[in-house]
mmCIF file of C-alpha atoms and ligand atoms in Angstrom:
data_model
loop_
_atom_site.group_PDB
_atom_site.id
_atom_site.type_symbol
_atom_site.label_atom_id
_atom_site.label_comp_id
_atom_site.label_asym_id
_atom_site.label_seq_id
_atom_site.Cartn_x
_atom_site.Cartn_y
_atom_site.Cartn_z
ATOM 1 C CA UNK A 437 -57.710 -82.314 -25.711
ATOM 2 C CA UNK A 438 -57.083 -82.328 -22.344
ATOM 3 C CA UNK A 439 -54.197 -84.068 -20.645
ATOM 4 C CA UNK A 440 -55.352 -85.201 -17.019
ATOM 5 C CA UNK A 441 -52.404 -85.261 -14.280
ATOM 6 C CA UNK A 442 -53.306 -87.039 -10.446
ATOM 7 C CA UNK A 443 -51.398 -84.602 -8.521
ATOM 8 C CA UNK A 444 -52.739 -85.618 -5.143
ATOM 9 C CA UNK A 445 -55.877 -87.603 -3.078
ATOM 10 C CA UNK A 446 -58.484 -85.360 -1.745
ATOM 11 C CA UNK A 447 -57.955 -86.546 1.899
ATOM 12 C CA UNK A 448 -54.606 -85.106 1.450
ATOM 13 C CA UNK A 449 -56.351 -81.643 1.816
ATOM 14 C CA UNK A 450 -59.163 -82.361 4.522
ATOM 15 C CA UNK A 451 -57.266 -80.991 7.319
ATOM 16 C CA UNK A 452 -55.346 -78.077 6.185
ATOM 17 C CA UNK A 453 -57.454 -77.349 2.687
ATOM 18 C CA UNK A 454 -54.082 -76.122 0.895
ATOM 19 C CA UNK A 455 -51.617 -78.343 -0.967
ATOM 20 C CA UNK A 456 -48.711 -77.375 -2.645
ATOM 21 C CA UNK A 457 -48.166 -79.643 -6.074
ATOM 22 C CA UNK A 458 -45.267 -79.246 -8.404
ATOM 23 C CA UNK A 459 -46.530 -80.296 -12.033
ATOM 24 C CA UNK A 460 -44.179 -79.777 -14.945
ATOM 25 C CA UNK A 461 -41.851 -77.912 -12.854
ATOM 26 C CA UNK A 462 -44.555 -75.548 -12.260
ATOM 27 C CA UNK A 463 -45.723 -75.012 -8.759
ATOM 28 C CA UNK A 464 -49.606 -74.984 -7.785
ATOM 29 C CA UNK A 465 -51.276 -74.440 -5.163
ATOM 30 C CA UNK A 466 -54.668 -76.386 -3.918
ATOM 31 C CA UNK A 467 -57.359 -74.942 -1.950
ATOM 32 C CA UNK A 468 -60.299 -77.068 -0.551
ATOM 33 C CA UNK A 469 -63.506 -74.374 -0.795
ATOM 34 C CA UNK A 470 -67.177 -75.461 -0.315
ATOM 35 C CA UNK A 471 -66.133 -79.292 -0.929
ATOM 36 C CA UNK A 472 -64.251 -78.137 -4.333
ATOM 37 C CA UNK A 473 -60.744 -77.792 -5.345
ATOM 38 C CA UNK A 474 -59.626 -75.051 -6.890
ATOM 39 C CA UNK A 475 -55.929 -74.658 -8.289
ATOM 40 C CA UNK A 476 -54.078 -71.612 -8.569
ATOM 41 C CA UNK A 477 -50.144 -70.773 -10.073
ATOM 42 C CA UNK A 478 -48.763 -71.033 -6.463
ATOM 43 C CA UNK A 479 -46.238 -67.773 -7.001
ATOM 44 C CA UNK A 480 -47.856 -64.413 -6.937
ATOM 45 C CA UNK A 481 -47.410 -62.093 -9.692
ATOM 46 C CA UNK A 482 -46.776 -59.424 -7.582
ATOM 47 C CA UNK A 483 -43.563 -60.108 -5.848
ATOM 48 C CA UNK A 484 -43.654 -63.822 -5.830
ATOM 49 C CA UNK A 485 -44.259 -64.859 -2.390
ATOM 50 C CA UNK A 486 -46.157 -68.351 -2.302
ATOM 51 C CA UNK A 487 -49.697 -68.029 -1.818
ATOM 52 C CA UNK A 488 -49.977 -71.846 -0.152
ATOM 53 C CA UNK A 489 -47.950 -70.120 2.845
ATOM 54 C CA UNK A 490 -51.252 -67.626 2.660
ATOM 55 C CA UNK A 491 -54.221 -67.481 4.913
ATOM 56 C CA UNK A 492 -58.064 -68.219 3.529
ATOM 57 C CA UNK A 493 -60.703 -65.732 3.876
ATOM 58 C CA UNK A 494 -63.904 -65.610 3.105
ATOM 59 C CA UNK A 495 -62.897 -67.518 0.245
ATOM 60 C CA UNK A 496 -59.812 -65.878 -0.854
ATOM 61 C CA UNK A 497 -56.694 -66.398 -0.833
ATOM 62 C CA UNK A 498 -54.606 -64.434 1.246
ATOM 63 C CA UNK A 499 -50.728 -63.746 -0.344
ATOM 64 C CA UNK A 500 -48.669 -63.729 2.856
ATOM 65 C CA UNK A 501 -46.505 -61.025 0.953
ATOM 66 C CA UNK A 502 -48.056 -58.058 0.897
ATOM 67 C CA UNK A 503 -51.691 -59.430 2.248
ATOM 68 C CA UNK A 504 -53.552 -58.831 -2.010
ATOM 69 C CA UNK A 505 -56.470 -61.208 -2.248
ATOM 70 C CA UNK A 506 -57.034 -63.867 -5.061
ATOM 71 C CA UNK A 507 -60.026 -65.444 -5.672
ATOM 72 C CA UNK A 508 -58.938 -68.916 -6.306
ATOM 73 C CA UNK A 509 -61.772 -69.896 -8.874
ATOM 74 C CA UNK A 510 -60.465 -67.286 -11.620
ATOM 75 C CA UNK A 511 -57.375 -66.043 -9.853
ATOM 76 C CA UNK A 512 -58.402 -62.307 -10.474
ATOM 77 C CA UNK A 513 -56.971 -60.359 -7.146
ATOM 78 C CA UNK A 514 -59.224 -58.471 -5.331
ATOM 79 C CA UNK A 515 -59.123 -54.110 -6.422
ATOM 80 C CA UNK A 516 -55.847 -54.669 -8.418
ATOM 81 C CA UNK A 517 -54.986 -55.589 -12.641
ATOM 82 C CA UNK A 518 -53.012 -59.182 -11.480
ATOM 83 C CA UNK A 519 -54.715 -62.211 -12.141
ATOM 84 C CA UNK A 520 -53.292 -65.253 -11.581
ATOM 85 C CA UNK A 521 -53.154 -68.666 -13.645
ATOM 86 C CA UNK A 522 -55.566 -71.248 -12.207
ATOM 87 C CA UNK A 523 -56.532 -74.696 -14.120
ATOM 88 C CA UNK A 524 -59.188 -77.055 -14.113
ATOM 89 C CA UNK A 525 -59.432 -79.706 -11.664
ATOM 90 C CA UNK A 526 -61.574 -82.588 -11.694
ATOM 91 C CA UNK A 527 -61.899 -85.032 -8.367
ATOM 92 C CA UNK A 528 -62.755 -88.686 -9.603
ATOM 93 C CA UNK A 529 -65.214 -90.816 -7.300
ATOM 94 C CA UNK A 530 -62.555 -92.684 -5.468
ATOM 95 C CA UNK A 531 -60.759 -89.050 -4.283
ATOM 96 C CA UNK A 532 -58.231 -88.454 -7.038
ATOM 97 C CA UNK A 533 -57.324 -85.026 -7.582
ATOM 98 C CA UNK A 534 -56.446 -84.442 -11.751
ATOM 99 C CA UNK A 535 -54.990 -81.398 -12.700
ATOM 100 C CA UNK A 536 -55.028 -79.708 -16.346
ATOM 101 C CA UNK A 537 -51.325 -78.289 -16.052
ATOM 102 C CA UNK A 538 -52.370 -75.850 -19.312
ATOM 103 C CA UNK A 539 -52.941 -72.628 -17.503
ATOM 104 C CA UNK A 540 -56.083 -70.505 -17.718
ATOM 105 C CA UNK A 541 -56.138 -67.210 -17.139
ATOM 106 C CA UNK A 542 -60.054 -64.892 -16.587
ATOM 107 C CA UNK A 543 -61.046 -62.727 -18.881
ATOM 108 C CA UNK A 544 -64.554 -60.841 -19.473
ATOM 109 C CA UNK A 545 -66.209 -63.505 -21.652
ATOM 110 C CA UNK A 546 -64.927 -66.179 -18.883
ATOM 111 C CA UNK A 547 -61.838 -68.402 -18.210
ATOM 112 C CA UNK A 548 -59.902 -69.204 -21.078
ATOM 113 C CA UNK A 549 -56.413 -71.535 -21.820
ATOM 114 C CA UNK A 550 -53.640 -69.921 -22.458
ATOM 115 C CA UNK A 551 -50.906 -72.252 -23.728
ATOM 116 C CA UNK A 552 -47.476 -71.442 -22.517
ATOM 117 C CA UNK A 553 -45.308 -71.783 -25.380
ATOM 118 C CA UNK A 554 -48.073 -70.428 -28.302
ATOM 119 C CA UNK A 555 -47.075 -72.099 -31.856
ATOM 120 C CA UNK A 556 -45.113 -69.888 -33.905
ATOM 121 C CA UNK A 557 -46.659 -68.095 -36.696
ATOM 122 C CA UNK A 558 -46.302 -70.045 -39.754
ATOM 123 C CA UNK A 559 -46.109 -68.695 -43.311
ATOM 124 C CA UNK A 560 -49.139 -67.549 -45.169
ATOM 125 C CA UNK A 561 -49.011 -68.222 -48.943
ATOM 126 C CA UNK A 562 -49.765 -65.398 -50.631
HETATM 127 S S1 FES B 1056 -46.096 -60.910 -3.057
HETATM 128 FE FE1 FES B 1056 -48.181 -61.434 -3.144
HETATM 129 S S2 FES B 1056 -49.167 -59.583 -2.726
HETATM 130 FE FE2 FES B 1056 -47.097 -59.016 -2.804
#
């Protein structure tokens, strides 16, 4: 099931279209794309630089480090094997912003949750 978190108000993003939200200790960046918000891990996976402080392009996000690209619907960088976390955002009618703070990460057959702390194997009877 999925746990909803308001992380911010929509008009919070029209002039700038980039947020930076801390949920869970964990910081996330917003974009505001074509009227939707898309949420990405906010520290790049390739030498952690934040990717709010980035520029937006043609619809991608722009790490100010070393200039890769991230699309911020799946988070898959653009010609190299990094893809960020991004998670689900929903905006409610009166301009909430709620934020699914389990990550997702893109894979072939789509964008899937990964958990961050996966259950530990238990036992199998024999
Ligand atoms: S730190 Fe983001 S591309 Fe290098």
């Amino acid at each position: 099931m999925t746990s909803w978190v308001h992380v911010a108000e929509l008009r919070e993003l029209s002039r700038r279209k980039k947020k930076l939200v801390v949920v869970e200790g964990r910081a996330i960046a917003l974009f505001l794309l074509d009227d939707e918000v898309h949420a990405i891990d906010d520290v790049c996976g390739h030498k952690q630089r934040s990717l709010v402080k980035g520029t937006v392009l043609d619809g991608q996000v722009i790490c100010p480090g070393h200039q890769w690209k991230f699309d911020p619907r799946t988070g898959q960088a653009e010609d190299q094997a990094l893809c960020q976390p991004v998670f689900a955002v929903q905006v409610t009618d009166d301009g909430r912003i709620l934020l699914d703070p389990v990550p997702r990460v893109s894979t072939p057959r789509g964008t899937v949750a990964v958990p961050e702390a996966p259950h530990e194997a238990s036992e199998v009877s024999p």
